[in-house]
Structures are given as C-alpha cells and as structure tokens.
Amino acid sequence: MIRRAATLALLLVAAPTHADAPAEPPGFRGAPYNAPVPDRLTGGSVLDAAATARWQAEGAVLIDVLPQIRRPEGLPAGTLWRVPGHETIPGAVWLPDTGYDWLAPPLESAFYAALDRLTGGDRSAPLVFFCKADCWMSWNAARRAILRGHSRVGWFPGGTDAWQQAGRPLQSTTPELNATAD
C-alpha cells in the first residue's frame, strides 16, 4: 500500500501538467521570444510533427515566421556580407519577422496581404504557423491570424526542430516578404 502510494506520488510529481507550461498572455508575447511556450492556443489547434504533416497533406498552408538575419550594423563599407540561408519545412512559405509582439504598419499590412494571397481570401482555409522549438513568434503570428478572423489555424510549437527530430527533411527557402519590423 505504501509502495503504491509512493509510486502514485512520484508519477504525479513527474507527470507534465498544464501548470508546467506558461499561460497564454492576453495580447502578444514580447521578448524574450525564445522561451517556454503555452500548450494551447485559444481559437486554434496545437499540432505536433505528424499532425502538421497531415494538415499539409490536406492542403494547409505552412507558414514559417522565423526572423530574417539582417546585415550587422557597423560593417565597414565595402565589406561583403551574405544573408545566411534558411532551412524550413518543404512546401512552407517563409514570412519572416511577422511574429513579433508589435508589427510596424507596413509589415502588418504585408502579413495580412500575404495571408489573403495564400488563402485566396478564404478565412476558413487552414493555416499552420511555426518557427523553431520554444519560439513565441509562431504563437504570436497564429494568434494574429485568429484575431484577423481565420478559423482553421494550427500552431506547431516544435517547429523545424521537432520536424527534424521526427526524421523529416528541411529545404532551403527565400523570404516571401521584404518588409521589416523596424
């Protein structure tokens, strides 16, 4: 009896609960963006790699929101600098910088225009947002789409990290947006 109670107590302590994940903020989450994320998205679906692949096979648009690395400030004139490549889920669209807590009006407009273009203006078309594991930017972008009226929003909090861990490939891509959050 004592052994069973001790085992049950150990399982309860070790078992993950909703209390282990941070709560959803009332608005958008700011920095630090690389931090533990909630286990839910009000108005959307939380997906793992297998569910993300199913959604994609069923026609969902996958949207990578990882920021684009910019040319470092202070590089001497004439210094050659190449934008680092970006690896994402095959078939995904890269809308960089669209997951910050605040978007400059031109970037916000470009984000909404991209969603309209990618869905043909159908706000019931499925969308899946992601970046890397523990990246609030994907949660912010998914929430932004929900607040805009999109009704089938998936959020893949594991992002490209979980995709690779599931044995799935990544591919090089280029950004679909050139607006900046500055």
mmCIF file with all atom_site columns, C-alpha atoms in Angstrom:
data_model
loop_
_atom_site.group_PDB
_atom_site.id
_atom_site.type_symbol
_atom_site.label_atom_id
_atom_site.label_alt_id
_atom_site.label_comp_id
_atom_site.label_asym_id
_atom_site.label_entity_id
_atom_site.label_seq_id
_atom_site.pdbx_PDB_ins_code
_atom_site.Cartn_x
_atom_site.Cartn_y
_atom_site.Cartn_z
_atom_site.occupancy
_atom_site.B_iso_or_equiv
_atom_site.pdbx_formal_charge
_atom_site.auth_seq_id
_atom_site.auth_comp_id
_atom_site.auth_asym_id
_atom_site.auth_atom_id
_atom_site.pdbx_PDB_model_num
ATOM 1   C CA . MET A 1 1   ? 0.000   0.000  0.000   1.00 0.00 ? 1   MET A CA 1
ATOM 2   C CA . ILE A 1 2   ? 2.787   2.435  0.928   1.00 0.00 ? 2   ILE A CA 1
ATOM 3   C CA . ARG A 1 3   ? 4.752   1.427  -2.173  1.00 0.00 ? 3   ARG A CA 1
ATOM 4   C CA . ARG A 1 4   ? 1.693   2.043  -4.391  1.00 0.00 ? 4   ARG A CA 1
ATOM 5   C CA . ALA A 1 5   ? 1.097   5.450  -2.770  1.00 0.00 ? 5   ALA A CA 1
ATOM 6   C CA . ALA A 1 6   ? 4.758   6.381  -3.202  1.00 0.00 ? 6   ALA A CA 1
ATOM 7   C CA . THR A 1 7   ? 4.663   5.324  -6.863  1.00 0.00 ? 7   THR A CA 1
ATOM 8   C CA . LEU A 1 8   ? 1.485   7.329  -7.462  1.00 0.00 ? 8   LEU A CA 1
ATOM 9   C CA . ALA A 1 9   ? 3.001   10.376 -5.756  1.00 0.00 ? 9   ALA A CA 1
ATOM 10  C CA . LEU A 1 10  ? 6.137   10.077 -7.905  1.00 0.00 ? 10  LEU A CA 1
ATOM 11  C CA . LEU A 1 11  ? 4.066   9.815  -11.087 1.00 0.00 ? 11  LEU A CA 1
ATOM 12  C CA . LEU A 1 12  ? 2.006   12.849 -10.159 1.00 0.00 ? 12  LEU A CA 1
ATOM 13  C CA . VAL A 1 13  ? 5.122   14.899 -9.481  1.00 0.00 ? 13  VAL A CA 1
ATOM 14  C CA . ALA A 1 14  ? 6.841   13.763 -12.698 1.00 0.00 ? 14  ALA A CA 1
ATOM 15  C CA . ALA A 1 15  ? 3.780   14.000 -14.978 1.00 0.00 ? 15  ALA A CA 1
ATOM 16  C CA . PRO A 1 16  ? 3.612   17.136 -17.089 1.00 0.00 ? 16  PRO A CA 1
ATOM 17  C CA . THR A 1 17  ? 0.573   19.281 -16.472 1.00 0.00 ? 17  THR A CA 1
ATOM 18  C CA . HIS A 1 18  ? -0.913  22.422 -17.905 1.00 0.00 ? 18  HIS A CA 1
ATOM 19  C CA . ALA A 1 19  ? 0.657   24.186 -14.922 1.00 0.00 ? 19  ALA A CA 1
ATOM 20  C CA . ASP A 1 20  ? 4.122   23.355 -16.336 1.00 0.00 ? 20  ASP A CA 1
ATOM 21  C CA . ALA A 1 21  ? 3.514   25.463 -19.438 1.00 0.00 ? 21  ALA A CA 1
ATOM 22  C CA . PRO A 1 22  ? 3.238   29.237 -19.275 1.00 0.00 ? 22  PRO A CA 1
ATOM 23  C CA . ALA A 1 23  ? -0.210  30.744 -19.564 1.00 0.00 ? 23  ALA A CA 1
ATOM 24  C CA . GLU A 1 24  ? -1.358  32.410 -22.741 1.00 0.00 ? 24  GLU A CA 1
ATOM 25  C CA . PRO A 1 25  ? -0.808  36.162 -22.481 1.00 0.00 ? 25  PRO A CA 1
ATOM 26  C CA . PRO A 1 26  ? -3.821  38.432 -23.010 1.00 0.00 ? 26  PRO A CA 1
ATOM 27  C CA . GLY A 1 27  ? -2.199  40.022 -26.069 1.00 0.00 ? 27  GLY A CA 1
ATOM 28  C CA . PHE A 1 28  ? 1.027   39.154 -27.840 1.00 0.00 ? 28  PHE A CA 1
ATOM 29  C CA . ARG A 1 29  ? 4.248   37.972 -26.201 1.00 0.00 ? 29  ARG A CA 1
ATOM 30  C CA . GLY A 1 30  ? 7.330   40.174 -26.420 1.00 0.00 ? 30  GLY A CA 1
ATOM 31  C CA . ALA A 1 31  ? 10.986  39.394 -25.776 1.00 0.00 ? 31  ALA A CA 1
ATOM 32  C CA . PRO A 1 32  ? 12.454  37.058 -24.896 1.00 0.00 ? 32  PRO A CA 1
ATOM 33  C CA . TYR A 1 33  ? 10.876  35.165 -27.785 1.00 0.00 ? 33  TYR A CA 1
ATOM 34  C CA . ASN A 1 34  ? 12.919  32.009 -27.274 1.00 0.00 ? 34  ASN A CA 1
ATOM 35  C CA . ALA A 1 35  ? 11.318  30.728 -24.078 1.00 0.00 ? 35  ALA A CA 1
ATOM 36  C CA . PRO A 1 36  ? 8.882   28.027 -22.973 1.00 0.00 ? 36  PRO A CA 1
ATOM 37  C CA . VAL A 1 37  ? 5.561   28.394 -24.800 1.00 0.00 ? 37  VAL A CA 1
ATOM 38  C CA . PRO A 1 38  ? 1.989   27.575 -23.764 1.00 0.00 ? 38  PRO A CA 1
ATOM 39  C CA . ASP A 1 39  ? 0.481   24.186 -24.518 1.00 0.00 ? 39  ASP A CA 1
ATOM 40  C CA . ARG A 1 40  ? -2.616  25.782 -26.048 1.00 0.00 ? 40  ARG A CA 1
ATOM 41  C CA . LEU A 1 41  ? -3.733  28.446 -28.479 1.00 0.00 ? 41  LEU A CA 1
ATOM 42  C CA . THR A 1 42  ? -7.224  29.772 -27.893 1.00 0.00 ? 42  THR A CA 1
ATOM 43  C CA . GLY A 1 43  ? -9.136  29.561 -31.160 1.00 0.00 ? 43  GLY A CA 1
ATOM 44  C CA . GLY A 1 44  ? -6.531  27.327 -32.804 1.00 0.00 ? 44  GLY A CA 1
ATOM 45  C CA . SER A 1 45  ? -5.140  23.803 -32.762 1.00 0.00 ? 45  SER A CA 1
ATOM 46  C CA . VAL A 1 46  ? -1.783  22.817 -31.284 1.00 0.00 ? 46  VAL A CA 1
ATOM 47  C CA . LEU A 1 47  ? -0.010  20.369 -33.604 1.00 0.00 ? 47  LEU A CA 1
ATOM 48  C CA . ASP A 1 48  ? 2.948   18.015 -33.435 1.00 0.00 ? 48  ASP A CA 1
ATOM 49  C CA . ALA A 1 49  ? 5.064   16.997 -36.453 1.00 0.00 ? 49  ALA A CA 1
ATOM 50  C CA . ALA A 1 50  ? 2.722   14.185 -37.525 1.00 0.00 ? 50  ALA A CA 1
ATOM 51  C CA . ALA A 1 51  ? -0.368  16.396 -37.294 1.00 0.00 ? 51  ALA A CA 1
ATOM 52  C CA . THR A 1 52  ? 1.441   19.181 -39.167 1.00 0.00 ? 52  THR A CA 1
ATOM 53  C CA . ALA A 1 53  ? 2.265   16.738 -41.977 1.00 0.00 ? 53  ALA A CA 1
ATOM 54  C CA . ARG A 1 54  ? -1.401  15.624 -42.079 1.00 0.00 ? 54  ARG A CA 1
ATOM 55  C CA . TRP A 1 55  ? -2.644  19.215 -42.216 1.00 0.00 ? 55  TRP A CA 1
ATOM 56  C CA . GLN A 1 56  ? -0.184  19.960 -45.020 1.00 0.00 ? 56  GLN A CA 1
ATOM 57  C CA . ALA A 1 57  ? -1.252  16.841 -46.958 1.00 0.00 ? 57  ALA A CA 1
ATOM 58  C CA . GLU A 1 58  ? -4.863  18.026 -46.595 1.00 0.00 ? 58  GLU A CA 1
ATOM 59  C CA . GLY A 1 59  ? -3.999  21.402 -48.134 1.00 0.00 ? 59  GLY A CA 1
ATOM 60  C CA . ALA A 1 60  ? -2.986  23.619 -45.217 1.00 0.00 ? 60  ALA A CA 1
ATOM 61  C CA . VAL A 1 61  ? -0.542  26.424 -45.936 1.00 0.00 ? 61  VAL A CA 1
ATOM 62  C CA . LEU A 1 62  ? 2.501   26.126 -43.670 1.00 0.00 ? 62  LEU A CA 1
ATOM 63  C CA . ILE A 1 63  ? 3.945   29.485 -42.635 1.00 0.00 ? 63  ILE A CA 1
ATOM 64  C CA . ASP A 1 64  ? 7.423   29.857 -41.152 1.00 0.00 ? 64  ASP A CA 1
ATOM 65  C CA . VAL A 1 65  ? 7.759   33.137 -39.231 1.00 0.00 ? 65  VAL A CA 1
ATOM 66  C CA . LEU A 1 66  ? 11.389  32.900 -38.102 1.00 0.00 ? 66  LEU A CA 1
ATOM 67  C CA . PRO A 1 67  ? 13.046  36.336 -38.390 1.00 0.00 ? 67  PRO A CA 1
ATOM 68  C CA . GLN A 1 68  ? 15.428  37.024 -41.240 1.00 0.00 ? 68  GLN A CA 1
ATOM 69  C CA . ILE A 1 69  ? 19.020  37.681 -40.231 1.00 0.00 ? 69  ILE A CA 1
ATOM 70  C CA . ARG A 1 70  ? 19.948  41.225 -41.252 1.00 0.00 ? 70  ARG A CA 1
ATOM 71  C CA . ARG A 1 71  ? 23.305  42.680 -42.234 1.00 0.00 ? 71  ARG A CA 1
ATOM 72  C CA . PRO A 1 72  ? 25.131  43.505 -38.992 1.00 0.00 ? 72  PRO A CA 1
ATOM 73  C CA . GLU A 1 73  ? 25.308  47.192 -38.162 1.00 0.00 ? 73  GLU A CA 1
ATOM 74  C CA . GLY A 1 74  ? 28.750  48.745 -38.255 1.00 0.00 ? 74  GLY A CA 1
ATOM 75  C CA . LEU A 1 75  ? 30.258  46.614 -41.013 1.00 0.00 ? 75  LEU A CA 1
ATOM 76  C CA . PRO A 1 76  ? 32.830  48.730 -42.847 1.00 0.00 ? 76  PRO A CA 1
ATOM 77  C CA . ALA A 1 77  ? 31.804  49.996 -46.271 1.00 0.00 ? 77  ALA A CA 1
ATOM 78  C CA . GLY A 1 78  ? 32.698  47.525 -48.985 1.00 0.00 ? 78  GLY A CA 1
ATOM 79  C CA . THR A 1 79  ? 32.592  44.530 -46.653 1.00 0.00 ? 79  THR A CA 1
ATOM 80  C CA . LEU A 1 80  ? 30.994  41.579 -48.381 1.00 0.00 ? 80  LEU A CA 1
ATOM 81  C CA . TRP A 1 81  ? 28.191  40.009 -46.402 1.00 0.00 ? 81  TRP A CA 1
ATOM 82  C CA . ARG A 1 82  ? 25.858  37.254 -47.458 1.00 0.00 ? 82  ARG A CA 1
ATOM 83  C CA . VAL A 1 83  ? 22.455  36.654 -45.962 1.00 0.00 ? 83  VAL A CA 1
ATOM 84  C CA . PRO A 1 84  ? 22.627  33.249 -44.279 1.00 0.00 ? 84  PRO A CA 1
ATOM 85  C CA . GLY A 1 85  ? 20.430  30.582 -45.816 1.00 0.00 ? 85  GLY A CA 1
ATOM 86  C CA . HIS A 1 86  ? 17.228  29.495 -44.131 1.00 0.00 ? 86  HIS A CA 1
ATOM 87  C CA . GLU A 1 87  ? 16.015  25.916 -43.856 1.00 0.00 ? 87  GLU A CA 1
ATOM 88  C CA . THR A 1 88  ? 12.308  25.230 -43.460 1.00 0.00 ? 88  THR A CA 1
ATOM 89  C CA . ILE A 1 89  ? 9.680   22.540 -43.910 1.00 0.00 ? 89  ILE A CA 1
ATOM 90  C CA . PRO A 1 90  ? 9.342   21.604 -47.602 1.00 0.00 ? 90  PRO A CA 1
ATOM 91  C CA . GLY A 1 91  ? 6.451   23.492 -49.165 1.00 0.00 ? 91  GLY A CA 1
ATOM 92  C CA . ALA A 1 92  ? 6.267   26.078 -46.384 1.00 0.00 ? 92  ALA A CA 1
ATOM 93  C CA . VAL A 1 93  ? 6.121   29.799 -47.051 1.00 0.00 ? 93  VAL A CA 1
ATOM 94  C CA . TRP A 1 94  ? 8.602   31.970 -45.144 1.00 0.00 ? 94  TRP A CA 1
ATOM 95  C CA . LEU A 1 95  ? 7.060   35.209 -43.860 1.00 0.00 ? 95  LEU A CA 1
ATOM 96  C CA . PRO A 1 96  ? 9.979   36.448 -41.741 1.00 0.00 ? 96  PRO A CA 1
ATOM 97  C CA . ASP A 1 97  ? 9.615   38.894 -38.878 1.00 0.00 ? 97  ASP A CA 1
ATOM 98  C CA . THR A 1 98  ? 5.820   38.516 -38.676 1.00 0.00 ? 98  THR A CA 1
ATOM 99  C CA . GLY A 1 99  ? 5.787   37.006 -35.192 1.00 0.00 ? 99  GLY A CA 1
ATOM 100 C CA . TYR A 1 100 ? 6.966   39.946 -33.121 1.00 0.00 ? 100 TYR A CA 1
ATOM 101 C CA . ASP A 1 101 ? 4.601   41.297 -30.481 1.00 0.00 ? 101 ASP A CA 1
ATOM 102 C CA . TRP A 1 102 ? 4.288   44.557 -32.416 1.00 0.00 ? 102 TRP A CA 1
ATOM 103 C CA . LEU A 1 103 ? 4.479   44.891 -36.188 1.00 0.00 ? 103 LEU A CA 1
ATOM 104 C CA . ALA A 1 104 ? 5.172   48.164 -37.955 1.00 0.00 ? 104 ALA A CA 1
ATOM 105 C CA . PRO A 1 105 ? 2.111   49.081 -40.052 1.00 0.00 ? 105 PRO A CA 1
ATOM 106 C CA . PRO A 1 106 ? 3.788   48.237 -43.410 1.00 0.00 ? 106 PRO A CA 1
ATOM 107 C CA . LEU A 1 107 ? 4.809   44.787 -42.146 1.00 0.00 ? 107 LEU A CA 1
ATOM 108 C CA . GLU A 1 108 ? 1.411   44.131 -40.589 1.00 0.00 ? 108 GLU A CA 1
ATOM 109 C CA . SER A 1 109 ? -0.296  45.070 -43.871 1.00 0.00 ? 109 SER A CA 1
ATOM 110 C CA . ALA A 1 110 ? 2.130   42.868 -45.815 1.00 0.00 ? 110 ALA A CA 1
ATOM 111 C CA . PHE A 1 111 ? 1.427   39.962 -43.431 1.00 0.00 ? 111 PHE A CA 1
ATOM 112 C CA . TYR A 1 112 ? -2.342  40.231 -43.875 1.00 0.00 ? 112 TYR A CA 1
ATOM 113 C CA . ALA A 1 113 ? -1.969  40.648 -47.651 1.00 0.00 ? 113 ALA A CA 1
ATOM 114 C CA . ALA A 1 114 ? 0.193   37.508 -47.743 1.00 0.00 ? 114 ALA A CA 1
ATOM 115 C CA . LEU A 1 115 ? -2.432  35.555 -45.777 1.00 0.00 ? 115 LEU A CA 1
ATOM 116 C CA . ASP A 1 116 ? -5.126  36.753 -48.197 1.00 0.00 ? 116 ASP A CA 1
ATOM 117 C CA . ARG A 1 117 ? -2.975  35.751 -51.182 1.00 0.00 ? 117 ARG A CA 1
ATOM 118 C CA . LEU A 1 118 ? -2.064  32.345 -49.731 1.00 0.00 ? 118 LEU A CA 1
ATOM 119 C CA . THR A 1 119 ? -5.680  31.505 -48.869 1.00 0.00 ? 119 THR A CA 1
ATOM 120 C CA . GLY A 1 120 ? -7.335  33.168 -51.853 1.00 0.00 ? 120 GLY A CA 1
ATOM 121 C CA . GLY A 1 121 ? -9.105  35.357 -49.302 1.00 0.00 ? 121 GLY A CA 1
ATOM 122 C CA . ASP A 1 122 ? -10.805 32.324 -47.720 1.00 0.00 ? 122 ASP A CA 1
ATOM 123 C CA . ARG A 1 123 ? -10.502 32.770 -43.966 1.00 0.00 ? 123 ARG A CA 1
ATOM 124 C CA . SER A 1 124 ? -11.653 29.183 -43.440 1.00 0.00 ? 124 SER A CA 1
ATOM 125 C CA . ALA A 1 125 ? -8.621  27.853 -45.352 1.00 0.00 ? 125 ALA A CA 1
ATOM 126 C CA . PRO A 1 126 ? -6.245  26.006 -42.993 1.00 0.00 ? 126 PRO A CA 1
ATOM 127 C CA . LEU A 1 127 ? -3.009  27.701 -41.934 1.00 0.00 ? 127 LEU A CA 1
ATOM 128 C CA . VAL A 1 128 ? -0.174  26.295 -39.795 1.00 0.00 ? 128 VAL A CA 1
ATOM 129 C CA . PHE A 1 129 ? 2.330   28.656 -38.140 1.00 0.00 ? 129 PHE A CA 1
ATOM 130 C CA . PHE A 1 130 ? 5.750   27.615 -36.863 1.00 0.00 ? 130 PHE A CA 1
ATOM 131 C CA . CYS A 1 131 ? 9.378   28.654 -36.401 1.00 0.00 ? 131 CYS A CA 1
ATOM 132 C CA . LYS A 1 132 ? 11.677  26.776 -34.003 1.00 0.00 ? 132 LYS A CA 1
ATOM 133 C CA . ALA A 1 133 ? 11.010  24.999 -30.720 1.00 0.00 ? 133 ALA A CA 1
ATOM 134 C CA . ASP A 1 134 ? 10.043  27.312 -27.858 1.00 0.00 ? 134 ASP A CA 1
ATOM 135 C CA . CYS A 1 135 ? 9.563   30.264 -30.190 1.00 0.00 ? 135 CYS A CA 1
ATOM 136 C CA . TRP A 1 136 ? 6.816   32.681 -29.213 1.00 0.00 ? 136 TRP A CA 1
ATOM 137 C CA . MET A 1 137 ? 6.888   34.262 -32.660 1.00 0.00 ? 137 MET A CA 1
ATOM 138 C CA . SER A 1 138 ? 4.886   31.397 -34.151 1.00 0.00 ? 138 SER A CA 1
ATOM 139 C CA . TRP A 1 139 ? 2.327   31.670 -31.335 1.00 0.00 ? 139 TRP A CA 1
ATOM 140 C CA . ASN A 1 140 ? 2.058   35.444 -31.935 1.00 0.00 ? 140 ASN A CA 1
ATOM 141 C CA . ALA A 1 141 ? 1.584   35.015 -35.700 1.00 0.00 ? 141 ALA A CA 1
ATOM 142 C CA . ALA A 1 142 ? -1.033  32.288 -35.215 1.00 0.00 ? 142 ALA A CA 1
ATOM 143 C CA . ARG A 1 143 ? -2.893  34.459 -32.709 1.00 0.00 ? 143 ARG A CA 1
ATOM 144 C CA . ARG A 1 144 ? -2.722  37.404 -35.107 1.00 0.00 ? 144 ARG A CA 1
ATOM 145 C CA . ALA A 1 145 ? -4.342  35.250 -37.835 1.00 0.00 ? 145 ALA A CA 1
ATOM 146 C CA . ILE A 1 146 ? -7.078  34.108 -35.428 1.00 0.00 ? 146 ILE A CA 1
ATOM 147 C CA . LEU A 1 147 ? -7.819  37.689 -34.403 1.00 0.00 ? 147 LEU A CA 1
ATOM 148 C CA . ARG A 1 148 ? -7.998  38.576 -38.108 1.00 0.00 ? 148 ARG A CA 1
ATOM 149 C CA . GLY A 1 149 ? -10.817 36.034 -38.492 1.00 0.00 ? 149 GLY A CA 1
ATOM 150 C CA . HIS A 1 150 ? -9.039  32.916 -39.738 1.00 0.00 ? 150 HIS A CA 1
ATOM 151 C CA . SER A 1 151 ? -10.986 29.956 -38.379 1.00 0.00 ? 151 SER A CA 1
ATOM 152 C CA . ARG A 1 152 ? -8.663  26.990 -39.093 1.00 0.00 ? 152 ARG A CA 1
ATOM 153 C CA . VAL A 1 153 ? -5.353  27.939 -37.539 1.00 0.00 ? 153 VAL A CA 1
ATOM 154 C CA . GLY A 1 154 ? -2.813  25.354 -36.483 1.00 0.00 ? 154 GLY A CA 1
ATOM 155 C CA . TRP A 1 155 ? 0.228   26.109 -34.380 1.00 0.00 ? 155 TRP A CA 1
ATOM 156 C CA . PHE A 1 156 ? 3.269   23.822 -34.499 1.00 0.00 ? 156 PHE A CA 1
ATOM 157 C CA . PRO A 1 157 ? 5.275   24.876 -31.410 1.00 0.00 ? 157 PRO A CA 1
ATOM 158 C CA . GLY A 1 158 ? 8.056   22.351 -32.084 1.00 0.00 ? 158 GLY A CA 1
ATOM 159 C CA . GLY A 1 159 ? 8.750   23.960 -35.447 1.00 0.00 ? 159 GLY A CA 1
ATOM 160 C CA . THR A 1 160 ? 11.670  22.941 -37.619 1.00 0.00 ? 160 THR A CA 1
ATOM 161 C CA . ASP A 1 161 ? 13.450  21.409 -34.615 1.00 0.00 ? 161 ASP A CA 1
ATOM 162 C CA . ALA A 1 162 ? 10.642  18.900 -33.959 1.00 0.00 ? 162 ALA A CA 1
ATOM 163 C CA . TRP A 1 163 ? 10.192  18.349 -37.695 1.00 0.00 ? 163 TRP A CA 1
ATOM 164 C CA . GLN A 1 164 ? 13.823  17.223 -37.999 1.00 0.00 ? 164 GLN A CA 1
ATOM 165 C CA . GLN A 1 165 ? 13.646  15.178 -34.788 1.00 0.00 ? 165 GLN A CA 1
ATOM 166 C CA . ALA A 1 166 ? 10.739  13.301 -36.387 1.00 0.00 ? 166 ALA A CA 1
ATOM 167 C CA . GLY A 1 167 ? 13.115  12.341 -39.213 1.00 0.00 ? 167 GLY A CA 1
ATOM 168 C CA . ARG A 1 168 ? 11.626  14.734 -41.739 1.00 0.00 ? 168 ARG A CA 1
ATOM 169 C CA . PRO A 1 169 ? 13.752  16.829 -44.117 1.00 0.00 ? 169 PRO A CA 1
ATOM 170 C CA . LEU A 1 170 ? 14.139  20.579 -44.393 1.00 0.00 ? 170 LEU A CA 1
ATOM 171 C CA . GLN A 1 171 ? 14.767  22.604 -47.541 1.00 0.00 ? 171 GLN A CA 1
ATOM 172 C CA . SER A 1 172 ? 16.352  25.961 -48.308 1.00 0.00 ? 172 SER A CA 1
ATOM 173 C CA . THR A 1 173 ? 13.988  28.843 -48.927 1.00 0.00 ? 173 THR A CA 1
ATOM 174 C CA . THR A 1 174 ? 13.873  32.566 -49.526 1.00 0.00 ? 174 THR A CA 1
ATOM 175 C CA . PRO A 1 175 ? 11.593  35.081 -47.809 1.00 0.00 ? 175 PRO A CA 1
ATOM 176 C CA . GLU A 1 176 ? 8.172   35.925 -49.238 1.00 0.00 ? 176 GLU A CA 1
ATOM 177 C CA . LEU A 1 177 ? 8.150   39.346 -47.529 1.00 0.00 ? 177 LEU A CA 1
ATOM 178 C CA . ASN A 1 178 ? 10.772  42.065 -47.719 1.00 0.00 ? 178 ASN A CA 1
ATOM 179 C CA . ALA A 1 179 ? 9.154   44.452 -45.229 1.00 0.00 ? 179 ALA A CA 1
ATOM 180 C CA . THR A 1 180 ? 10.997  44.926 -41.956 1.00 0.00 ? 180 THR A CA 1
ATOM 181 C CA . ALA A 1 181 ? 9.749   45.252 -38.409 1.00 0.00 ? 181 ALA A CA 1
ATOM 182 C CA . ASP A 1 182 ? 11.832  48.396 -37.894 1.00 0.00 ? 182 ASP A CA 1
#
